[in-house]
CSV table of C-alpha atoms in Angstrom, one decimal:
chain,number,residue,atom,x,y,z
A,184,MET,CA,0.0,0.0,0.0
A,185,ALA,CA,2.9,2.4,0.8
A,186,GLU,CA,4.3,1.9,-2.8
A,187,ALA,CA,0.9,2.8,-4.3
A,188,GLU,CA,0.6,5.9,-2.2
A,189,ALA,CA,4.1,7.0,-3.1
A,190,ALA,CA,3.4,6.4,-6.8
A,191,LEU,CA,0.2,8.5,-6.6
A,192,ARG,CA,2.2,11.3,-4.9
A,193,THR,CA,4.8,11.2,-7.7
A,194,LEU,CA,2.0,11.2,-10.3
A,195,ALA,CA,0.3,14.2,-8.5
A,196,HIS,CA,3.6,16.1,-8.4
A,197,ASN,CA,4.5,15.4,-12.1
A,198,VAL,CA,1.0,16.3,-13.4
A,199,ARG,CA,1.0,19.6,-11.5
A,200,ALA,CA,4.6,20.4,-12.6
A,201,ALA,CA,3.8,19.6,-16.3
A,202,ARG,CA,0.6,21.6,-16.2
A,203,THR,CA,2.4,24.6,-14.7
A,204,ARG,CA,5.2,24.4,-17.3
A,205,ALA,CA,2.6,24.3,-20.0
A,206,GLY,CA,0.9,27.3,-18.5
A,207,LEU,CA,-2.5,25.6,-18.3
A,208,SER,CA,-5.2,26.1,-15.7
A,209,LEU,CA,-7.0,23.0,-14.3
A,210,ASP,CA,-10.1,24.0,-16.4
A,211,GLU,CA,-8.0,24.3,-19.7
A,212,LEU,CA,-6.1,21.0,-19.1
A,213,GLY,CA,-9.4,19.3,-18.3
A,214,ARG,CA,-11.1,20.6,-21.5
A,215,ARG,CA,-8.2,19.7,-23.7
A,216,ALA,CA,-7.6,16.2,-22.2
A,217,LYS,CA,-11.4,15.5,-21.7
A,218,VAL,CA,-10.9,14.9,-18.0
A,219,SER,CA,-13.2,16.5,-15.4
A,220,LYS,CA,-11.8,19.3,-13.3
A,221,GLY,CA,-12.8,17.4,-10.2
A,222,ALA,CA,-10.7,14.4,-11.3
A,223,LEU,CA,-7.8,16.7,-12.0
A,224,VAL,CA,-8.1,18.4,-8.6
A,225,GLY,CA,-8.2,15.0,-6.9
A,226,LEU,CA,-5.2,13.7,-9.0
A,227,GLU,CA,-3.1,16.7,-8.1
A,228,LYS,CA,-3.9,16.1,-4.4
A,229,ALA,CA,-2.8,12.5,-4.8
A,230,GLN,CA,-6.3,11.2,-4.5
A,231,GLY,CA,-8.2,8.8,-6.8
A,232,ASN,CA,-7.1,6.1,-9.2
A,233,PRO,CA,-6.8,7.4,-12.8
A,234,ASN,CA,-7.2,4.7,-15.5
A,235,PHE,CA,-4.7,4.1,-18.3
A,236,ALA,CA,-6.7,6.0,-20.9
A,237,THR,CA,-6.8,9.1,-18.6
A,238,LEU,CA,-3.0,9.0,-18.2
A,239,VAL,CA,-2.5,8.8,-21.9
A,240,ARG,CA,-4.8,11.7,-22.6
A,241,LEU,CA,-3.1,13.8,-19.9
A,242,ALA,CA,0.4,12.9,-21.2
A,243,ASP,CA,-0.6,13.7,-24.8
A,244,THR,CA,-2.2,17.0,-23.8
A,245,LEU,CA,0.8,18.0,-21.7
A,246,GLY,CA,3.3,16.9,-24.4
A,247,VAL,CA,5.1,14.4,-22.2
A,248,SER,CA,5.4,10.6,-22.0
A,249,VAL,CA,3.2,8.5,-19.7
A,250,SER,CA,6.2,7.5,-17.7
A,251,ALA,CA,7.2,11.1,-17.3
A,252,LEU,CA,4.0,11.4,-15.3
A,253,LEU,CA,4.6,8.2,-13.4
A,254,GLU,CA,8.4,8.1,-12.6
A,255,GLY,CA,10.5,9.9,-10.1
A,256,ARG,CA,13.9,11.1,-11.0
A,257,PRO,CA,16.3,8.5,-12.5
A,258,GLU,CA,18.8,7.5,-9.9
A,259,GLU,CA,21.3,5.5,-11.9
A,260,ARG,CA,23.1,5.7,-15.2
A,261,VAL,CA,21.8,2.3,-16.3
A,262,ARG,CA,18.3,1.2,-15.3
A,263,LEU,CA,17.4,-2.5,-15.4
A,264,VAL,CA,13.7,-3.2,-15.2
A,265,SER,CA,12.2,-6.6,-14.6
A,266,ALA,CA,8.7,-7.2,-16.0
A,267,ASP,CA,7.5,-8.5,-12.6
A,268,ALA,CA,8.6,-5.2,-10.9
A,269,VAL,CA,6.2,-3.1,-13.1
A,270,MET,CA,2.5,-3.2,-12.5
A,271,PRO,CA,0.3,-3.6,-15.6
A,272,LEU,CA,-1.4,-0.3,-16.7
A,273,TRP,CA,-4.0,-2.2,-18.6
A,274,LYS,CA,-5.5,-5.6,-18.0
A,275,GLY,CA,-8.0,-7.2,-20.4
A,276,GLU,CA,-10.9,-9.5,-19.3
A,277,ARG,CA,-9.2,-12.5,-20.9
A,278,GLY,CA,-5.8,-12.0,-19.3
A,279,SER,CA,-4.1,-9.6,-21.7
A,280,GLU,CA,-2.0,-6.9,-20.2
A,281,ALA,CA,0.3,-3.9,-21.0
A,282,ARG,CA,3.3,-2.9,-18.9
A,283,LEU,CA,5.2,0.4,-19.4
A,284,MET,CA,8.7,-0.9,-18.8
A,285,LEU,CA,10.6,2.4,-19.1
A,286,THR,CA,11.0,5.7,-21.0
A,287,THR,CA,14.2,7.0,-22.4
A,288,GLY,CA,15.2,10.5,-21.5
A,289,GLY,CA,16.2,13.3,-23.8
A,290,PRO,CA,14.2,15.7,-26.0
A,291,ALA,CA,12.5,12.9,-28.0
A,292,ALA,CA,11.7,10.2,-25.5
A,293,THR,CA,10.7,6.6,-26.3
A,294,GLU,CA,8.4,4.5,-24.2
A,295,VAL,CA,9.1,0.8,-24.1
A,296,TRP,CA,6.0,-1.4,-23.4
A,297,ARG,CA,5.7,-5.2,-22.9
A,298,TRP,CA,2.3,-6.5,-24.0
A,299,THR,CA,0.5,-9.8,-24.0
A,300,LEU,CA,-2.7,-10.2,-26.0
A,301,GLU,CA,-5.0,-13.2,-25.7
A,302,PRO,CA,-6.7,-14.5,-28.9
A,303,GLY,CA,-9.7,-12.2,-29.8
A,304,GLU,CA,-9.0,-9.7,-27.0
A,305,GLU,CA,-8.2,-6.1,-28.2
A,306,TYR,CA,-7.2,-2.8,-26.9
A,307,PRO,CA,-8.5,0.2,-28.9
A,308,SER,CA,-6.3,3.3,-28.5
A,309,HIS,CA,-7.3,6.9,-29.2
A,310,PRO,CA,-5.1,9.0,-31.5
A,311,HIS,CA,-2.0,10.4,-29.9
A,312,GLN,CA,-0.6,13.9,-30.4
A,313,ALA,CA,0.9,14.7,-33.9
A,314,GLY,CA,4.4,13.4,-34.4
A,315,VAL,CA,4.0,10.2,-32.3
A,316,THR,CA,5.2,7.1,-34.0
A,317,GLU,CA,4.6,3.5,-32.7
A,318,THR,CA,6.3,0.2,-33.4
A,319,VAL,CA,5.1,-3.3,-32.5
A,320,SER,CA,7.5,-6.2,-32.6
A,321,VAL,CA,5.8,-9.6,-32.1
A,322,THR,CA,8.1,-12.0,-30.3
A,323,ALA,CA,5.6,-14.9,-30.0
A,324,GLY,CA,2.1,-15.6,-31.4
A,325,GLN,CA,0.1,-13.4,-33.7
A,326,MET,CA,-1.8,-10.2,-33.6
A,327,VAL,CA,-3.8,-7.9,-35.8
A,328,LEU,CA,-2.9,-4.2,-35.9
A,329,VAL,CA,-5.8,-2.0,-36.9
A,330,VAL,CA,-4.8,1.5,-38.1
A,331,ASP,CA,-7.5,3.9,-39.2
A,332,GLY,CA,-9.8,0.9,-39.9
A,333,ALA,CA,-7.3,-1.1,-42.0
A,334,GLU,CA,-6.2,-4.5,-40.6
A,335,TYR,CA,-2.6,-5.7,-40.7
A,336,PRO,CA,-1.7,-9.2,-39.4
A,337,VAL,CA,1.7,-9.2,-37.6
A,338,GLU,CA,3.3,-12.5,-36.7
A,339,ALA,CA,6.2,-13.6,-34.5
A,340,GLY,CA,9.5,-12.1,-35.9
A,341,GLN,CA,7.7,-9.2,-37.6
A,342,THR,CA,7.7,-5.5,-36.7
A,343,ALA,CA,5.2,-2.9,-37.8
A,344,THR,CA,5.5,0.9,-37.5
A,345,PHE,CA,2.8,3.6,-37.9
A,346,ASP,CA,1.9,7.1,-37.1
A,347,GLY,CA,0.1,7.1,-33.8
A,348,ASP,CA,-2.0,10.2,-34.4
A,349,THR,CA,-4.9,8.2,-35.8
A,350,ALA,CA,-7.2,5.6,-34.2
A,351,HIS,CA,-5.5,2.2,-33.7
A,352,THR,CA,-6.2,-1.1,-32.1
A,353,TYR,CA,-4.1,-4.1,-31.0
A,354,ARG,CA,-5.9,-7.5,-31.2
A,355,GLY,CA,-4.6,-10.9,-30.3
A,356,SER,CA,-5.2,-13.5,-33.0
A,357,GLY,CA,-4.3,-17.2,-33.7
A,358,ASP,CA,-4.5,-19.9,-31.0
A,359,GLY,CA,-2.1,-18.7,-28.4
A,360,THR,CA,-1.0,-15.7,-26.4
A,361,CYS,CA,0.7,-13.0,-28.5
A,362,HIS,CA,3.8,-11.4,-26.8
A,363,LEU,CA,5.0,-8.1,-28.2
A,364,ILE,CA,7.2,-5.2,-27.4
A,365,MET,CA,5.7,-1.8,-28.3
A,366,THR,CA,7.7,1.4,-28.5
A,367,VAL,CA,6.1,4.8,-28.6
A,368,HIS,CA,8.4,7.5,-30.1
A,369,LEU,CA,7.4,10.9,-28.8
A,370,PRO,CA,8.2,14.1,-30.8
A,371,PRO,CA,10.9,16.4,-29.5
A,372,GLY,CA,9.6,18.6,-26.7
A,373,PRO,CA,9.6,18.9,-22.9
A,374,ALA,CA,10.1,15.6,-21.0
């Protein structure tokens, strides 16, 4: 429980700091990110439990990575992250999940995600800010990547890339669990 409270305090601090840097009021951030002012007030007071979609909308609106909202300051030159040390940010009803493993620093950050998709289960993502590029590299199993309504099968050993500023969906396919690494390449800007 103490870890969850510490993580919520870090999130509250990072959202408030990013909002202040962007020069946005709570009302304006809420309008742009489609999040209620009450939810933002609670979030900045380290109260509540925002869902994954809310975090993505806030990050996109503030021009930062999701992990920039979630992480404290990096403490070491090399960071090693084990999948079991990172809580899933999304869990599907059939057992699929997505874990944000880490985000690189610098003016054009990259998020590294580890996903599992069960056959037939999907995660629809809203369009990201302009300039975001995503890649999906399937390491085991099969998936269907849907970008702007068009379906693209992606199998083990294949990597796909696309502009993330349009609607897109990840769907497990085949008979077994699909394992993939997704990267989200953010445009240069504040981190």
